[in-house]
Amino acid sequence: MENICKKVINIAQEAGNFIRTERKSFDSGNVETKGVHDYVSYVDKRAEDIIIEKLGLLLPEAGFIAEEGTGSKKEGGLNWVIDPLDGTTNFIHGMPPFSVSIGLIDGKEMMLGVVYEVNLDECFYSWKDAHAYLNGEKIRVSDAKRVSDSLIATGFPYTEFKRMKPFLKSFQYFMENSHGLRRLGSAAVDLSYVACGRFDAFYEYGLSPWDVAAGAFIVKQAGGKISDFSGGDGFLFGGELIASNGFVYDEFKADVERFMKAD
Ligand code: IPD
Ligand code: CA
Ligand code: CA
């Protein structure tokens, strides 16, 4: 798995280099709308083509769960979970962060994760039974003990506004009771920043598997905890996720659950 992970890092960086180069001459006239506030460009699609072509050669038996729809999923076996450009809105507006996110699952088990943040040239990665790394250096989650000592990341939904009221109430609570709230614009980067201790905690709903597969795995390998808002393991396909270091997890999860599961 280590060897495969090293090759996936090269593939993520190749796609990231393409994205960086295209950004220099990117014209916002090239943006297409997939849904409400949901944008895509030839850069997302071409990056996905690059990734899928290379991953197909690396593990011909694996299927694909990829945001722009290339390839098909294999039931029960190995599948790559790919977001070729996480943070498209940031990319379109010419601001960091944006990233390439590639995970590998075997059935339900995560085997490896690679998140390459293009602007800072930072590659976060881990494979099964290994530490988590940032550009070759071991990383660990923070040791903040309480929500009141934590910097918290989140993301705002683009389309699903039904849960807006409890979500806004949770913002007020965390603004008043933590070091602050941040919305960077790439869930894969939010998770990677939890893994290396820049953020202490992250929560968001309305997420897709490709936003979280690689990053959630890297958080776990860096000593953190991941769950859905109820503490269960439905974070990959269930659209909602909590990530934090192990100390702050119980308190943070109880806070998120109190707001987001109240009706
Ligand atoms: C988005 C980013 C963002 C999150 C959205 C995602 P995209 O992915 O991860 O941080 O808030 O829910 O859809 O569309 O830029 O690949
Ligand atoms: Ca995404
Ligand atoms: Ca994307």
mmCIF file of C-alpha atoms and ligand atoms in Angstrom:
data_model
loop_
_atom_site.group_PDB
_atom_site.id
_atom_site.type_symbol
_atom_site.label_atom_id
_atom_site.label_comp_id
_atom_site.label_asym_id
_atom_site.label_seq_id
_atom_site.Cartn_x
_atom_site.Cartn_y
_atom_site.Cartn_z
ATOM 1 C CA MET A 1 0.000 0.000 0.000
ATOM 2 C CA GLU A 2 2.923 2.350 0.697
ATOM 3 C CA ASN A 3 4.147 1.942 -2.885
ATOM 4 C CA ILE A 4 0.701 2.544 -4.292
ATOM 5 C CA CYS A 5 0.308 5.618 -2.076
ATOM 6 C CA LYS A 6 3.608 7.079 -3.358
ATOM 7 C CA LYS A 7 2.373 6.660 -6.925
ATOM 8 C CA VAL A 8 -0.969 8.257 -6.043
ATOM 9 C CA ILE A 9 0.933 11.239 -4.601
ATOM 10 C CA ASN A 10 2.670 11.686 -7.973
ATOM 11 C CA ILE A 11 -0.675 11.481 -9.770
ATOM 12 C CA ALA A 12 -2.320 14.011 -7.414
ATOM 13 C CA GLN A 13 0.639 16.371 -7.893
ATOM 14 C CA GLU A 14 0.508 15.992 -11.666
ATOM 15 C CA ALA A 15 -3.199 16.932 -11.640
ATOM 16 C CA GLY A 16 -2.411 19.750 -9.189
ATOM 17 C CA ASN A 17 0.315 21.119 -11.452
ATOM 18 C CA PHE A 18 -2.149 21.124 -14.339
ATOM 19 C CA ILE A 19 -4.697 23.007 -12.179
ATOM 20 C CA ARG A 20 -2.048 25.551 -11.085
ATOM 21 C CA THR A 21 -0.956 26.195 -14.681
ATOM 22 C CA GLU A 22 -4.543 26.585 -15.929
ATOM 23 C CA ARG A 23 -5.353 29.000 -13.100
ATOM 24 C CA LYS A 24 -2.816 31.480 -14.543
ATOM 25 C CA SER A 25 -4.860 31.962 -17.702
ATOM 26 C CA PHE A 26 -8.294 30.940 -16.401
ATOM 27 C CA ASP A 27 -11.223 32.870 -17.837
ATOM 28 C CA SER A 28 -14.410 32.805 -15.742
ATOM 29 C CA GLY A 29 -16.362 32.556 -19.006
ATOM 30 C CA ASN A 30 -15.334 28.891 -18.940
ATOM 31 C CA VAL A 31 -17.520 28.114 -15.940
ATOM 32 C CA GLU A 32 -20.564 25.852 -16.337
ATOM 33 C CA THR A 33 -23.362 25.539 -13.773
ATOM 34 C CA LYS A 34 -24.164 21.991 -12.572
ATOM 35 C CA GLY A 35 -26.869 23.032 -10.079
ATOM 36 C CA VAL A 36 -27.682 25.912 -7.737
ATOM 37 C CA HIS A 37 -24.318 27.519 -6.825
ATOM 38 C CA ASP A 38 -22.584 24.377 -8.106
ATOM 39 C CA TYR A 39 -19.953 25.134 -10.711
ATOM 40 C CA VAL A 40 -17.567 23.164 -12.874
ATOM 41 C CA SER A 41 -15.054 23.957 -15.618
ATOM 42 C CA TYR A 42 -12.912 22.163 -18.158
ATOM 43 C CA VAL A 43 -10.158 22.251 -15.507
ATOM 44 C CA ASP A 44 -12.137 19.993 -13.101
ATOM 45 C CA LYS A 45 -12.959 17.610 -15.970
ATOM 46 C CA ARG A 46 -9.480 17.470 -17.473
ATOM 47 C CA ALA A 47 -7.916 16.983 -14.019
ATOM 48 C CA GLU A 48 -10.301 14.051 -13.477
ATOM 49 C CA ASP A 49 -9.291 12.572 -16.858
ATOM 50 C CA ILE A 50 -5.599 12.791 -15.930
ATOM 51 C CA ILE A 51 -6.209 11.129 -12.553
ATOM 52 C CA ILE A 52 -8.456 8.357 -13.852
ATOM 53 C CA GLU A 53 -6.191 7.453 -16.738
ATOM 54 C CA LYS A 54 -3.188 7.050 -14.399
ATOM 55 C CA LEU A 55 -5.089 5.284 -11.591
ATOM 56 C CA GLY A 56 -6.576 2.869 -14.141
ATOM 57 C CA LEU A 57 -3.052 1.804 -15.099
ATOM 58 C CA LEU A 58 -1.981 1.550 -11.454
ATOM 59 C CA LEU A 59 -4.829 -0.747 -10.287
ATOM 60 C CA PRO A 60 -6.823 -2.008 -13.265
ATOM 61 C CA GLU A 61 -9.178 -3.984 -10.989
ATOM 62 C CA ALA A 62 -10.453 -0.910 -9.080
ATOM 63 C CA GLY A 63 -13.654 1.018 -9.862
ATOM 64 C CA PHE A 64 -14.251 4.769 -9.568
ATOM 65 C CA ILE A 65 -16.490 7.069 -7.547
ATOM 66 C CA ALA A 66 -15.503 10.389 -9.089
ATOM 67 C CA GLU A 67 -17.226 13.759 -8.814
ATOM 68 C CA GLU A 68 -17.360 14.521 -12.537
ATOM 69 C CA GLY A 69 -18.771 11.063 -13.243
ATOM 70 C CA THR A 70 -15.893 9.362 -15.080
ATOM 71 C CA GLY A 71 -15.703 5.581 -14.692
ATOM 72 C CA SER A 72 -18.045 3.405 -12.691
ATOM 73 C CA LYS A 73 -18.223 2.016 -9.181
ATOM 74 C CA LYS A 74 -17.420 -1.645 -8.465
ATOM 75 C CA GLU A 75 -19.837 -3.160 -5.961
ATOM 76 C CA GLY A 76 -18.016 -4.363 -2.859
ATOM 77 C CA GLY A 77 -14.447 -4.262 -4.201
ATOM 78 C CA LEU A 78 -11.710 -1.669 -4.570
ATOM 79 C CA ASN A 79 -12.863 1.804 -5.560
ATOM 80 C CA TRP A 80 -11.038 5.084 -5.992
ATOM 81 C CA VAL A 81 -12.973 8.025 -4.521
ATOM 82 C CA ILE A 82 -11.895 11.153 -6.379
ATOM 83 C CA ASP A 83 -12.470 14.876 -6.237
ATOM 84 C CA PRO A 84 -10.252 16.234 -9.025
ATOM 85 C CA LEU A 85 -10.648 19.819 -7.774
ATOM 86 C CA ASP A 86 -12.062 20.393 -4.304
ATOM 87 C CA GLY A 87 -12.714 24.089 -3.870
ATOM 88 C CA THR A 88 -13.929 24.915 -7.362
ATOM 89 C CA THR A 89 -15.536 28.187 -6.229
ATOM 90 C CA ASN A 90 -12.194 29.316 -4.763
ATOM 91 C CA PHE A 91 -10.438 28.242 -7.977
ATOM 92 C CA ILE A 92 -12.855 30.230 -10.143
ATOM 93 C CA HIS A 93 -12.306 33.322 -7.996
ATOM 94 C CA GLY A 94 -8.533 32.864 -7.969
ATOM 95 C CA MET A 95 -8.138 32.332 -4.256
ATOM 96 C CA PRO A 96 -6.744 29.527 -2.080
ATOM 97 C CA PRO A 97 -7.228 26.864 -0.967
ATOM 98 C CA PHE A 98 -8.160 24.273 -3.575
ATOM 99 C CA SER A 99 -7.004 20.702 -3.715
ATOM 100 C CA VAL A 100 -6.934 17.306 -5.402
ATOM 101 C CA SER A 101 -8.419 14.541 -3.242
ATOM 102 C CA ILE A 102 -7.926 10.813 -3.904
ATOM 103 C CA GLY A 103 -8.969 7.981 -1.578
ATOM 104 C CA LEU A 104 -8.990 4.218 -2.054
ATOM 105 C CA ILE A 105 -11.607 2.019 -0.369
ATOM 106 C CA ASP A 106 -11.866 -1.764 -0.258
ATOM 107 C CA GLY A 107 -15.527 -2.499 0.427
ATOM 108 C CA LYS A 108 -16.103 -0.147 3.341
ATOM 109 C CA GLU A 109 -12.487 -0.041 4.504
ATOM 110 C CA MET A 110 -10.246 2.911 3.655
ATOM 111 C CA MET A 111 -6.870 1.865 2.288
ATOM 112 C CA LEU A 112 -5.190 5.188 1.541
ATOM 113 C CA GLY A 113 -5.827 8.907 1.205
ATOM 114 C CA VAL A 114 -3.980 11.723 -0.569
ATOM 115 C CA VAL A 115 -4.943 15.412 -0.468
ATOM 116 C CA TYR A 116 -2.757 17.797 -2.474
ATOM 117 C CA GLU A 117 -3.328 21.503 -1.746
ATOM 118 C CA VAL A 118 -2.197 23.226 -4.895
ATOM 119 C CA ASN A 119 -1.428 26.785 -3.718
ATOM 120 C CA LEU A 120 0.924 25.912 -0.842
ATOM 121 C CA ASP A 121 2.247 22.769 -2.574
ATOM 122 C CA GLU A 122 1.269 20.738 0.489
ATOM 123 C CA CYS A 123 0.594 17.024 0.138
ATOM 124 C CA PHE A 124 -1.175 15.252 3.024
ATOM 125 C CA TYR A 125 -1.312 11.457 2.864
ATOM 126 C CA SER A 126 -1.478 8.143 4.657
ATOM 127 C CA TRP A 127 -2.011 4.488 3.872
ATOM 128 C CA LYS A 128 -3.398 1.582 5.931
ATOM 129 C CA ASP A 129 -1.437 0.935 9.153
ATOM 130 C CA ALA A 130 0.823 3.958 8.577
ATOM 131 C CA HIS A 131 1.229 7.393 10.158
ATOM 132 C CA ALA A 132 -0.142 10.448 8.419
ATOM 133 C CA TYR A 133 2.309 12.739 6.627
ATOM 134 C CA LEU A 134 2.571 16.256 5.210
ATOM 135 C CA ASN A 135 5.298 16.527 2.552
ATOM 136 C CA GLY A 136 7.268 13.678 4.158
ATOM 137 C CA GLU A 137 6.949 14.857 7.775
ATOM 138 C CA LYS A 138 4.762 12.974 10.273
ATOM 139 C CA ILE A 139 1.697 14.905 11.365
ATOM 140 C CA ARG A 140 -0.670 14.586 14.329
ATOM 141 C CA VAL A 141 -3.926 16.152 15.377
ATOM 142 C CA SER A 142 -3.777 18.964 17.936
ATOM 143 C CA ASP A 143 -3.935 18.431 21.683
ATOM 144 C CA ALA A 144 -6.616 21.041 22.446
ATOM 145 C CA LYS A 145 -8.701 19.676 25.309
ATOM 146 C CA ARG A 146 -11.889 21.726 25.138
ATOM 147 C CA VAL A 147 -14.099 23.363 22.527
ATOM 148 C CA SER A 148 -13.229 26.642 24.239
ATOM 149 C CA ASP A 149 -9.556 26.044 23.197
ATOM 150 C CA SER A 150 -10.435 25.051 19.625
ATOM 151 C CA LEU A 151 -10.334 26.675 16.208
ATOM 152 C CA ILE A 152 -13.246 25.155 14.298
ATOM 153 C CA ALA A 153 -13.712 24.767 10.526
ATOM 154 C CA THR A 154 -16.981 24.329 8.702
ATOM 155 C CA GLY A 155 -18.495 24.679 5.240
ATOM 156 C CA PHE A 156 -21.688 26.320 4.078
ATOM 157 C CA PRO A 157 -24.137 24.269 2.018
ATOM 158 C CA TYR A 158 -24.525 25.240 -1.650
ATOM 159 C CA THR A 159 -27.909 23.648 -2.212
ATOM 160 C CA GLU A 160 -29.449 22.040 0.857
ATOM 161 C CA PHE A 161 -30.833 24.925 2.915
ATOM 162 C CA LYS A 162 -33.466 23.053 4.952
ATOM 163 C CA ARG A 163 -31.121 22.630 7.926
ATOM 164 C CA MET A 164 -30.027 26.264 7.830
ATOM 165 C CA LYS A 165 -31.665 27.404 11.073
ATOM 166 C CA PRO A 166 -30.019 24.912 13.447
ATOM 167 C CA PHE A 167 -26.768 25.322 11.521
ATOM 168 C CA LEU A 168 -26.805 29.101 12.048
ATOM 169 C CA LYS A 169 -27.554 28.594 15.737
ATOM 170 C CA SER A 170 -24.518 26.331 15.986
ATOM 171 C CA PHE A 171 -22.394 29.119 14.456
ATOM 172 C CA GLN A 172 -23.504 31.521 17.148
ATOM 173 C CA TYR A 173 -22.650 28.996 19.829
ATOM 174 C CA PHE A 174 -19.183 28.259 18.430
ATOM 175 C CA MET A 175 -18.451 31.958 17.829
ATOM 176 C CA GLU A 176 -19.195 32.627 21.477
ATOM 177 C CA ASN A 177 -17.515 29.513 22.865
ATOM 178 C CA SER A 178 -14.393 28.706 20.807
ATOM 179 C CA HIS A 179 -11.304 30.355 19.305
ATOM 180 C CA GLY A 180 -13.389 31.018 16.184
ATOM 181 C CA LEU A 181 -14.975 29.555 13.083
ATOM 182 C CA ARG A 182 -13.430 29.364 9.607
ATOM 183 C CA ARG A 183 -14.860 28.525 6.168
ATOM 184 C CA LEU A 184 -11.937 27.856 3.818
ATOM 185 C CA GLY A 185 -13.865 26.392 0.852
ATOM 186 C CA SER A 186 -12.324 22.932 0.443
ATOM 187 C CA ALA A 187 -13.564 20.172 2.747
ATOM 188 C CA ALA A 188 -10.548 18.016 1.853
ATOM 189 C CA VAL A 189 -8.251 20.818 3.058
ATOM 190 C CA ASP A 190 -10.356 21.402 6.205
ATOM 191 C CA LEU A 191 -9.874 17.740 7.103
ATOM 192 C CA SER A 192 -6.166 17.794 6.281
ATOM 193 C CA TYR A 193 -5.767 20.829 8.535
ATOM 194 C CA VAL A 194 -7.470 18.905 11.371
ATOM 195 C CA ALA A 195 -5.003 16.070 10.716
ATOM 196 C CA CYS A 196 -1.981 18.350 11.142
ATOM 197 C CA GLY A 197 -3.404 20.303 14.083
ATOM 198 C CA ARG A 198 -4.073 23.660 12.401
ATOM 199 C CA PHE A 199 -7.776 23.167 13.067
ATOM 200 C CA ASP A 200 -8.959 21.360 16.182
ATOM 201 C CA ALA A 201 -12.355 20.393 14.802
ATOM 202 C CA PHE A 202 -14.476 20.431 11.626
ATOM 203 C CA TYR A 203 -18.154 19.794 10.881
ATOM 204 C CA GLU A 204 -20.244 20.142 7.764
ATOM 205 C CA TYR A 205 -23.343 18.678 6.122
ATOM 206 C CA GLY A 206 -24.269 18.350 2.450
ATOM 207 C CA LEU A 207 -20.957 16.647 1.655
ATOM 208 C CA SER A 208 -20.269 13.948 -0.939
ATOM 209 C CA PRO A 209 -17.962 10.925 -0.568
ATOM 210 C CA TRP A 210 -15.273 12.502 -2.801
ATOM 211 C CA ASP A 211 -15.123 15.603 -0.540
ATOM 212 C CA VAL A 212 -14.261 13.557 2.549
ATOM 213 C CA ALA A 213 -12.887 10.071 1.752
ATOM 214 C CA ALA A 214 -9.183 10.904 1.648
ATOM 215 C CA GLY A 215 -9.214 13.650 4.281
ATOM 216 C CA ALA A 216 -11.269 11.681 6.813
ATOM 217 C CA PHE A 217 -8.848 8.753 6.528
ATOM 218 C CA ILE A 218 -5.840 11.053 7.011
ATOM 219 C CA VAL A 219 -7.451 12.522 10.181
ATOM 220 C CA LYS A 220 -7.904 9.003 11.606
ATOM 221 C CA GLN A 221 -4.321 8.016 10.814
ATOM 222 C CA ALA A 222 -3.136 11.244 12.463
ATOM 223 C CA GLY A 223 -4.831 10.203 15.729
ATOM 224 C CA GLY A 224 -8.160 11.994 15.272
ATOM 225 C CA LYS A 225 -11.766 10.900 15.394
ATOM 226 C CA ILE A 226 -14.394 10.976 12.632
ATOM 227 C CA SER A 227 -18.119 10.306 12.704
ATOM 228 C CA ASP A 228 -21.442 11.505 11.422
ATOM 229 C CA PHE A 229 -23.368 13.995 13.594
ATOM 230 C CA SER A 230 -24.797 11.162 15.735
ATOM 231 C CA GLY A 231 -21.433 9.530 16.414
ATOM 232 C CA GLY A 232 -22.011 6.745 13.854
ATOM 233 C CA ASP A 233 -19.840 5.701 10.934
ATOM 234 C CA GLY A 234 -22.127 7.064 8.184
ATOM 235 C CA PHE A 235 -19.804 9.934 7.314
ATOM 236 C CA LEU A 236 -18.590 8.702 3.911
ATOM 237 C CA PHE A 237 -21.891 8.292 2.089
ATOM 238 C CA GLY A 238 -24.196 9.935 4.661
ATOM 239 C CA GLY A 239 -23.407 13.555 3.772
ATOM 240 C CA GLU A 240 -22.505 14.819 7.268
ATOM 241 C CA LEU A 241 -19.251 14.633 9.125
ATOM 242 C CA ILE A 242 -17.524 15.600 12.359
ATOM 243 C CA ALA A 243 -13.736 15.443 12.671
ATOM 244 C CA SER A 244 -11.583 16.430 15.618
ATOM 245 C CA ASN A 245 -8.768 15.402 17.859
ATOM 246 C CA GLY A 246 -9.644 12.669 20.364
ATOM 247 C CA PHE A 247 -9.717 14.982 23.412
ATOM 248 C CA VAL A 248 -12.263 17.422 22.123
ATOM 249 C CA TYR A 249 -14.396 14.913 20.205
ATOM 250 C CA ASP A 250 -17.013 14.035 22.847
ATOM 251 C CA GLU A 251 -17.748 17.632 23.759
ATOM 252 C CA PHE A 252 -17.698 18.818 20.136
ATOM 253 C CA LYS A 253 -19.937 15.986 18.943
ATOM 254 C CA ALA A 254 -22.430 16.658 21.734
ATOM 255 C CA ASP A 255 -22.533 20.354 20.706
ATOM 256 C CA VAL A 256 -23.023 19.605 16.997
ATOM 257 C CA GLU A 257 -25.613 16.929 17.742
ATOM 258 C CA ARG A 258 -27.518 19.237 20.116
ATOM 259 C CA PHE A 259 -28.051 21.782 17.326
ATOM 260 C CA MET A 260 -28.164 19.684 14.195
ATOM 261 C CA LYS A 261 -30.290 16.795 15.458
ATOM 262 C CA ALA A 262 -32.816 19.037 17.241
ATOM 263 C CA ASP A 263 -36.110 19.446 15.458
HETATM 264 C C1 IPD B 1 -17.030 21.738 -2.132
HETATM 265 C C2 IPD B 1 -15.990 22.077 -1.093
HETATM 266 C C3 IPD B 1 -16.583 22.944 -0.026
HETATM 267 C C4 IPD B 1 -17.795 22.315 0.614
HETATM 268 C C5 IPD B 1 -18.819 21.902 -0.438
HETATM 269 C C6 IPD B 1 -18.164 21.014 -1.502
HETATM 270 P P1 IPD B 1 -16.296 21.384 -4.709
HETATM 271 O O1 IPD B 1 -16.491 20.907 -3.140
HETATM 272 O O2 IPD B 1 -15.462 20.922 -0.482
HETATM 273 O O3 IPD B 1 -15.670 23.238 1.006
HETATM 274 O O4 IPD B 1 -18.373 23.240 1.492
HETATM 275 O O5 IPD B 1 -19.870 21.200 0.200
HETATM 276 O O6 IPD B 1 -19.134 20.697 -2.475
HETATM 277 O O7 IPD B 1 -17.668 21.570 -5.261
HETATM 278 O O8 IPD B 1 -15.503 22.615 -4.682
HETATM 279 O O9 IPD B 1 -15.586 20.204 -5.268
HETATM 280 CA CA CA B 2 -15.635 18.719 -3.471
HETATM 281 CA CA CA B 3 -14.856 19.165 -7.045
#
